[in-house]
XYZ file of C-alpha atoms in Angstrom:
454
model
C -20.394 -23.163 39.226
C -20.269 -19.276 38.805
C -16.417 -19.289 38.684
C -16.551 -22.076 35.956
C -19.458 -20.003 34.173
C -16.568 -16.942 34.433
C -14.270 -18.749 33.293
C -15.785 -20.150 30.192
C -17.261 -16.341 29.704
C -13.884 -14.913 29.553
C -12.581 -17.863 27.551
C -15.034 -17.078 24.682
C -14.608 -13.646 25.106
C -10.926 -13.681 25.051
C -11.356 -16.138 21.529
C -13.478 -13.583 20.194
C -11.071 -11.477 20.718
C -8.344 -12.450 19.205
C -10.506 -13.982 16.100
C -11.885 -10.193 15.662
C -8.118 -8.835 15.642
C -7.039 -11.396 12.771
C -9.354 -10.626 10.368
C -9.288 -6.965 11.055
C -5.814 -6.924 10.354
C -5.258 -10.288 8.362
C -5.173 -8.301 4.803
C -2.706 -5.429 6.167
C 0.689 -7.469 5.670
C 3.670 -7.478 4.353
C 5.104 -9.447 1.203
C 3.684 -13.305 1.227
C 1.122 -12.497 3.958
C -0.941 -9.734 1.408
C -0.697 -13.197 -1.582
C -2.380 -14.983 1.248
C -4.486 -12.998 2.095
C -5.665 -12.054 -1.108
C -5.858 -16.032 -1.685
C -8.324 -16.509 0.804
C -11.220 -14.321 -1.203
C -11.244 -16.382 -4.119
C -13.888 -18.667 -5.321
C -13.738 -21.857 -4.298
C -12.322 -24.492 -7.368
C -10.996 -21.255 -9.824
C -7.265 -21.817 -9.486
C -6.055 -24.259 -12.491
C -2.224 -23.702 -11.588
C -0.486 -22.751 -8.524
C 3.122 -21.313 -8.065
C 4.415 -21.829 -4.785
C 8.061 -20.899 -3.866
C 9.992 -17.371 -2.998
C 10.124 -14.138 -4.209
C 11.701 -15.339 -7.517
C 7.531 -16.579 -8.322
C 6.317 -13.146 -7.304
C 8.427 -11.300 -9.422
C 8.836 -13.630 -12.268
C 5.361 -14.777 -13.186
C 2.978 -12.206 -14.555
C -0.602 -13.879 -13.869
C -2.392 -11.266 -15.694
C -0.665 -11.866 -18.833
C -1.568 -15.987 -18.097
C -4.981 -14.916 -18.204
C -5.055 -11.868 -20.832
C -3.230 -14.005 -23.478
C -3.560 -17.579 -22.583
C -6.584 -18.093 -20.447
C -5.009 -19.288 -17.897
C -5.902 -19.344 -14.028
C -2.830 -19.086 -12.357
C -2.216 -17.742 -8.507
C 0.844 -17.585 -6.881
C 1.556 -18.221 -3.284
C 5.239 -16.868 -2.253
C 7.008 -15.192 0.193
C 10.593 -13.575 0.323
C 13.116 -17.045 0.655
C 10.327 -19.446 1.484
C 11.388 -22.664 2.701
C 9.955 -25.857 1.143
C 8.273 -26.644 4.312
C 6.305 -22.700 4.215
C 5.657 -23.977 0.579
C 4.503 -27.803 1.607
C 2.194 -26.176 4.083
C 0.582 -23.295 1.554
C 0.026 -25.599 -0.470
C -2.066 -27.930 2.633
C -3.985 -25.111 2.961
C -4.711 -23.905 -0.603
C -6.006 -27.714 -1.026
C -9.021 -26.781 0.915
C -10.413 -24.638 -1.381
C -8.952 -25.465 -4.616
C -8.324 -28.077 -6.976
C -5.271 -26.986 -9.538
C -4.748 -29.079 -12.069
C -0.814 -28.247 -11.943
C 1.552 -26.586 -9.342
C 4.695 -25.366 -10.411
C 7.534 -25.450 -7.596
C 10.189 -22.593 -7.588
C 13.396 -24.183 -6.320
C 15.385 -21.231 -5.850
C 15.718 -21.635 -1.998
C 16.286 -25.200 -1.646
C 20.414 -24.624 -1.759
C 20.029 -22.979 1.666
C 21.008 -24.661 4.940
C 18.480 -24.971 7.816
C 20.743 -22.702 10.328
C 20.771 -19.858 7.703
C 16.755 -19.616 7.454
C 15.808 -19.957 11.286
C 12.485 -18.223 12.028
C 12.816 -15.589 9.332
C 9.869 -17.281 7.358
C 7.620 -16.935 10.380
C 6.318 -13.561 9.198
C 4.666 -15.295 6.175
C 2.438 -17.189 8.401
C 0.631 -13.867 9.483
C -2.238 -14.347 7.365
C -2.896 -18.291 7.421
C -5.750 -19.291 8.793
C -5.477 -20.475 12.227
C -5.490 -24.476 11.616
C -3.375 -27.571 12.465
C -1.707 -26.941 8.308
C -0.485 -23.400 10.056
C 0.450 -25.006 13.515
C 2.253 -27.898 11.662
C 4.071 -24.915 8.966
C 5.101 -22.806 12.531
C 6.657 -25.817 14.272
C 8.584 -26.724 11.119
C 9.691 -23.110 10.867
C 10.390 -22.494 14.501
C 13.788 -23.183 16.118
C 13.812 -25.986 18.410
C 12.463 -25.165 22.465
C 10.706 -22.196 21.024
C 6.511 -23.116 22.464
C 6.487 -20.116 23.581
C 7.198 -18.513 19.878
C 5.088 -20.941 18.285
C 1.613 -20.151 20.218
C 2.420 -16.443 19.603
C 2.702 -16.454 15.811
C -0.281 -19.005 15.843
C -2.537 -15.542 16.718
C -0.210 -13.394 15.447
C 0.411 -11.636 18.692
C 4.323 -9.996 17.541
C 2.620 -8.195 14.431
C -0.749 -6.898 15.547
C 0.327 -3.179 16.361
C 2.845 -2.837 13.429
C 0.208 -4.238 10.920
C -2.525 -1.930 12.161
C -0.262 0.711 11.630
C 0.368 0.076 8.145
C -2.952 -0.706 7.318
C -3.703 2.549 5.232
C -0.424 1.826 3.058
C -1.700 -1.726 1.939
C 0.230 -2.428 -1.636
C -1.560 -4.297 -4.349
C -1.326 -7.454 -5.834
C -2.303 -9.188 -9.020
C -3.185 -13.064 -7.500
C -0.031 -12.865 -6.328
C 2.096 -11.070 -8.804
C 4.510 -8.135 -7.991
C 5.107 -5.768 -11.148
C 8.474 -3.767 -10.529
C 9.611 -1.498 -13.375
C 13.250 -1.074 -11.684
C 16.381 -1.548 -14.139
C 19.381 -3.182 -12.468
C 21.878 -1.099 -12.246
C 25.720 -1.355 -13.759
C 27.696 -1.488 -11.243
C 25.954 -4.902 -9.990
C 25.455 -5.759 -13.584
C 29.519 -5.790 -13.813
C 29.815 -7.424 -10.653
C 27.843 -10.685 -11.355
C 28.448 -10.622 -15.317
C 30.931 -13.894 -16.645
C 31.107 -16.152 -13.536
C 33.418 -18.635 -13.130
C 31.262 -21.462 -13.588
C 33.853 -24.267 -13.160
C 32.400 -27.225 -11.258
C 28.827 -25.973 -12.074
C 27.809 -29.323 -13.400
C 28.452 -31.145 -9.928
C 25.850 -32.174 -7.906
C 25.528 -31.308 -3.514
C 22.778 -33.233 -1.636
C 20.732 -30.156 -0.217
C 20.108 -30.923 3.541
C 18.130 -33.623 5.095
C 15.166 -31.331 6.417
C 14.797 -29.519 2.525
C 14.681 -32.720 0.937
C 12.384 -34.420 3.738
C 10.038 -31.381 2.610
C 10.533 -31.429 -1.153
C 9.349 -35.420 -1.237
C 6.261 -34.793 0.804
C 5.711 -31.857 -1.596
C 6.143 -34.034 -4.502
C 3.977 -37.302 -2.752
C 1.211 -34.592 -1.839
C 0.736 -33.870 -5.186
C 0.768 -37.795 -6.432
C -1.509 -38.381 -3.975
C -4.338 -35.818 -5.358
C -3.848 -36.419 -8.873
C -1.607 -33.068 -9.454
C 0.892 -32.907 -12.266
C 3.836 -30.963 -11.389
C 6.892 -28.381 -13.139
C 9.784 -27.831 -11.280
C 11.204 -24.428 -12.337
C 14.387 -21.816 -11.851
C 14.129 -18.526 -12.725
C 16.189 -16.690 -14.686
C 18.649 -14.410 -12.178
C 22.114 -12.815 -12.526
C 23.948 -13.470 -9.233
C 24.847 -17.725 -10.154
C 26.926 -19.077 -7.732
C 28.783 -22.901 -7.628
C 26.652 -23.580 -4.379
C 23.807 -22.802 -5.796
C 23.649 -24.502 -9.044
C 25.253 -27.923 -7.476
C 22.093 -27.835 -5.185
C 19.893 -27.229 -8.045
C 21.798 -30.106 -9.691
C 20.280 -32.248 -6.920
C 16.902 -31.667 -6.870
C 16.496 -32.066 -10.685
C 17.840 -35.232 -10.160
C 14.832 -35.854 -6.994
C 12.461 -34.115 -9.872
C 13.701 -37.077 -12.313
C 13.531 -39.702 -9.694
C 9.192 -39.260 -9.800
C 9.747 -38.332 -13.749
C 9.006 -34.371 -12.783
C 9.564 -32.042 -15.879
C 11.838 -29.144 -14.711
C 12.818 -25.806 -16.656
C 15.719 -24.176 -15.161
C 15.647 -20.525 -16.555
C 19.226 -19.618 -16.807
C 19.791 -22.299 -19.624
C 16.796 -21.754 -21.771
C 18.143 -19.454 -24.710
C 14.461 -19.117 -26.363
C 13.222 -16.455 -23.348
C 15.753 -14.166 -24.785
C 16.386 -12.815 -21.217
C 18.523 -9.539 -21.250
C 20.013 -9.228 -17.552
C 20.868 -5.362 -18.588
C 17.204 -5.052 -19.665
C 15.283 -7.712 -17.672
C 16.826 -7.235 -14.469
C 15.817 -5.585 -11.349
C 18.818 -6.656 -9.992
C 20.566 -9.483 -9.474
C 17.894 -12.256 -8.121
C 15.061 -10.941 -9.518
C 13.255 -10.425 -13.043
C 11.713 -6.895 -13.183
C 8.218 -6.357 -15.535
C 9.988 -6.793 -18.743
C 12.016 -10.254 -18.139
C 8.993 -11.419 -16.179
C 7.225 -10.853 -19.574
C 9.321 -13.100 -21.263
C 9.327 -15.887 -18.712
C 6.023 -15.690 -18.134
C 5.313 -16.281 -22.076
C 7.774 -19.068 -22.205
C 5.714 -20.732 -19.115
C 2.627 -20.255 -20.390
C 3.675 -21.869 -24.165
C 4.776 -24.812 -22.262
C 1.518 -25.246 -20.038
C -0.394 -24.969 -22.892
C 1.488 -27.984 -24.636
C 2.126 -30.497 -21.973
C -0.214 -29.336 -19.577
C -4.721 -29.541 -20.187
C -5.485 -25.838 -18.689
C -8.837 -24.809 -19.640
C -8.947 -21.475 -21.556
C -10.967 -19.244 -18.948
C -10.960 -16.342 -20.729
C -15.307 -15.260 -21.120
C -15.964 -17.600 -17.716
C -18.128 -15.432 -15.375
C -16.368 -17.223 -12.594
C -12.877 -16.232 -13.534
C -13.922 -11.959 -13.749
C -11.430 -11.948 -10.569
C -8.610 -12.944 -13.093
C -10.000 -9.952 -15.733
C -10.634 -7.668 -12.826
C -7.111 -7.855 -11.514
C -5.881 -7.453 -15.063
C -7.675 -4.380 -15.428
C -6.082 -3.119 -12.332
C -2.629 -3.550 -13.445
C -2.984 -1.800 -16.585
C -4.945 1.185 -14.580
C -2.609 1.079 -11.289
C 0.597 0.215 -12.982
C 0.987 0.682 -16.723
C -1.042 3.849 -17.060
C 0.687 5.820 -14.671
C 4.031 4.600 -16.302
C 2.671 6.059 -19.673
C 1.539 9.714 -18.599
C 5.232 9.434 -16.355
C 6.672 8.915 -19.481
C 4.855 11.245 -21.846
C 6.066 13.900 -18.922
C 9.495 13.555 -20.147
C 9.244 15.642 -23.220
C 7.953 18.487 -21.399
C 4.868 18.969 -24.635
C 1.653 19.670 -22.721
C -0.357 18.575 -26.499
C 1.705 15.480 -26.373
C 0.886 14.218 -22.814
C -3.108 15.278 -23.509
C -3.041 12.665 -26.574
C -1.617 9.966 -24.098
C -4.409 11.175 -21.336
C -7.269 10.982 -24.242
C -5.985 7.268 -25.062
C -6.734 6.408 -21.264
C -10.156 4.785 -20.388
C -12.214 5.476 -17.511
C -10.153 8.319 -16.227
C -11.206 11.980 -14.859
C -9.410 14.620 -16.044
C -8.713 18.250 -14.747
C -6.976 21.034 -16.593
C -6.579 24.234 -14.269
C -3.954 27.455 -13.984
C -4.106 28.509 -10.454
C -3.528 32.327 -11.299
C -6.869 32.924 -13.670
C -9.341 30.584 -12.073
C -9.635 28.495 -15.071
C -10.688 25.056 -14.667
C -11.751 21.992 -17.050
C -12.945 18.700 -15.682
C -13.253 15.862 -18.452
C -15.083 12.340 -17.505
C -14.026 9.617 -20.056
C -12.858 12.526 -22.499
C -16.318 14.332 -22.181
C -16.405 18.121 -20.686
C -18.699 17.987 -17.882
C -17.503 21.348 -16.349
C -15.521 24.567 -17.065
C -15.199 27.800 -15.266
C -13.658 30.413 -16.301
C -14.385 33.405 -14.047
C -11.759 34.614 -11.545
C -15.505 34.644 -9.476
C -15.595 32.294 -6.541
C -16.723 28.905 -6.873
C -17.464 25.811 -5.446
C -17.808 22.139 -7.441
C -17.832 18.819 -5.840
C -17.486 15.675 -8.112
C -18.005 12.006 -6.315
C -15.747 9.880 -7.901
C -17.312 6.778 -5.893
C -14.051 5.880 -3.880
C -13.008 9.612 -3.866
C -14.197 13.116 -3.697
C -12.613 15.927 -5.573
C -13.347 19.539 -5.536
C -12.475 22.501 -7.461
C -12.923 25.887 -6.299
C -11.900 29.644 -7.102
C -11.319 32.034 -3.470
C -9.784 35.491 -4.803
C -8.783 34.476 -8.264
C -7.208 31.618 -7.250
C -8.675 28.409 -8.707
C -7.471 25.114 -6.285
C -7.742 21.272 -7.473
C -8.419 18.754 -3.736
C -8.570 14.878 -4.295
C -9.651 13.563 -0.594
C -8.915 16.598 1.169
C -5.286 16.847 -0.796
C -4.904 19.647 -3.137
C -2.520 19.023 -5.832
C -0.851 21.214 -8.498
C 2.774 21.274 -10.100
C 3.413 24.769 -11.439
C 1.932 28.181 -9.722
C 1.376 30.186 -13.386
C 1.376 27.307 -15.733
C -1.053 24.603 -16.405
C -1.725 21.499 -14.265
C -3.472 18.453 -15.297
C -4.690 15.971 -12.735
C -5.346 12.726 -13.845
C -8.267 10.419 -11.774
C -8.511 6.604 -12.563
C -11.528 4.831 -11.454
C -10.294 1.462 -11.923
C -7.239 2.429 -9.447
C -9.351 4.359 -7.612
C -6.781 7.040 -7.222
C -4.618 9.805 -8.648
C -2.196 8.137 -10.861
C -0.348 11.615 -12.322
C -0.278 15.282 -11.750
C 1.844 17.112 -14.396
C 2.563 20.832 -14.399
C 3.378 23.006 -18.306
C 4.945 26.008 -17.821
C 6.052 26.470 -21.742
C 4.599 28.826 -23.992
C 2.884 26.150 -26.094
C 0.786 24.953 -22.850
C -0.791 27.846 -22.151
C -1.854 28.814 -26.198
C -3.179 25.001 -26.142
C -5.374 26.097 -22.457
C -6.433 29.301 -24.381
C -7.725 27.444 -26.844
C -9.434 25.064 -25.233
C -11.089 27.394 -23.082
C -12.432 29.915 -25.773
């Protein structure tokens, strides 16, 4: 009886275990696992359309401008090439939770072969829930005689160390969408630009396993009462293999009288590959701008999506919103403003800003000016030493004057640009971090400071 009563003590123990290592590290993940993750913390019955599919949906679909212009809920639930069957079984396991009223299926993978995917869609299992959907999605990603694989990326064993590790470098998400401000770049412009696109308009069965999982994607759907969109992304690098696979499954989409958009053939997005482009598979912010837009007008015509917008229940949509334009767009505006060098210039752009903090210093005189919200809350201008804390909530900055020598620290980091000129330090409190640091060194800078100090 006491060896039993071990037994079942180091059983639970072990369970506890290995539950308390999962959701300490279950949000510290790499691409697909962090849209998971993320997935997991919203409210129940909030998700009116779901995007399931690769990385084309993380790139391509902009939720927060679904929300911001159309009211629309819209999360999306990718991973770099995921399979149909990853896709089938995120989309068993966002059913749980939430009712969408449409899914829209990227089909950019489906012209791969089962021998070129193998287990290389394992890693987007890391944050799933342990359940029979995520036994059921390993076994159908798993190469065959592989037990021994499949019980270890049930728990997660291969990634604990490597996602502890990376824990403090956690990227963010917006439900699911990935801005990236990256141009392609000529060279692979010129290489994919006027393909031959002879025999384009044939059709290739995709294999037997793909298709097995596309129907039972499809009849999942049916069966709860979800209208579905099949969809293609725009991207540069068209091939004959691809588009007689995509061929195919527009005819499967027909077969249960699916509508389907397929990206590269829609003339009204007004896609620019030298503009839109990140490179060749992939939409950067701008094109995903358009494509989103062109989405969203068709959801709103054949689709019935509630208009959210105002919904105390949907803040999480405004909220991440708000976060892109802090974490992404802002910085991208003072970055720019940098450019032309004018410290009176850049100011205007910082004053536009909302909820930022704001500190003008030159290291060399002691002279320091710390804005909240455009409002002066502190300036010292005495080459006397001095000691100011500020809690920005999230953060703590200080800024202090030892021997005439005025110093700007963010969490322990000090930060300047330029020794004699001016530095500005910009604070958001939406990103909850330093989005810019710009040093002046011209002549103009420091007669604007002198001013502004008098």
């Amino acid at each position: 009886m006491k060896k039993l009563c071990g037994a079942v003590f180091l059983f639970v123990m072990l369970a506890a275990l290995l539950f308390g290592l999962h959701k300490a590290t279950l949000n510290q993940t790499d691409e697909g696992c962090i849209q998971l993750a993320d997935f997991y913390r919203l409210k129940d019955h909030t998700v009116d359309v779901l995007f399931v599919g690769s990385s084309h949906v993380y790139y391509s679909v902009n939720t927060c401008k679904l929300y911001d212009e159309y009211g629309i809920a819209g999360y999306l639930l990718a991973s770099p090439g995921q399979p149909v069957w990853i896709s089938y079984y995120f989309l068993e396991e966002a059913l749980k939770t939430q009712t969408p009223k449409l899914v829209v299926f990227d089909i950019c993978t489906l012209y791969r072969k089962e021998n070129k995917i193998g287990t290389a869609s394992l890693p987007s299992l890391i944050s799933m829930k342990p359940s029979v959907q995520k036994w059921h999605a390993i076994r159908a990603a798993n190469e065959p005689n592989k037990t021994l694989d499949s019980i270890s990326a049930f728990f997660s064993f291969p990634y604990y160390h490597t996602r502890y590790v990376r824990s403090a470098a956690r990227e963010q998400r917006y439900n699911g969408y990935k801005p990236d401000f990256r141009v392609i770049s000529q060279k692979e412009l010129e290489q994919w630009q006027n393909p031959d696109r002879s025999g384009f308009d044939q059709t290739v069965p995709i294999s037997e396993k793909t298709e097995h999982y596309v129907r039972k994607l499809i009849e999942l759907c049916q069966e709860k009462g979800i209208r579905m969109l099949f969809v293609n992304a725009p991207y540069l690098n068209q091939t004959k293999k691809k588009q007689t696979s995509y061929n195919y499954v527009f005819q499967i989409a027909q077969e249960y009288g699916i509508p389907y958009i397929d990206g590269n053939y829609v003339t009204e997005m007004n896609i620019d590959f030298s503009k839109d482009l990140l490179e060749p598979s992939h939409l950067n912010y701008y094109g995903a701008l358009k494509y989103t837009r062109y989405l969203a007008e068709w959801i709103e015509v054949h689709a019935d999506i509630p208009d959210r917008r105002g919904d105390l229940r949907y803040s999480g949509w405004e909220e991440a919103s708000r976060r892109l334009q802090h974490t992404q767009l802002y910085r991208r505006m003072l970055k720019k403003q940098k450019r032309t060098g004018a410290f009176s210039d850049y100011m205007k752009t910082v004053r536009q800003l909302e909820e930022c903090f704001v500190v003008i210093y030159q290291k060399p005189t002691g002279m320091v000016c710390v804005l909240d919200q455009g409002q002066m809350v502190f300036m010292e201008r005495s080459k006397e030493n001095y000691f100011r804390h500020f809690n920005l909530g999230s953060s703590d900055l200080v800024t202090t004057c030892s021997q005439g020598q005025a110093s700007v620290w963010v969490d322990r980091k000090e930060y300047f640009r330029t020794e004699q000129g001016i530095n500005v330090l910009v604070y958001d409190k939406v990103a909850k971090d330093v989005i810019d640091v710009a040093g002046f060194d011209d002549v103009e800078s420091i007669s604007a400071w002198s001013k502004h100090a008098e």
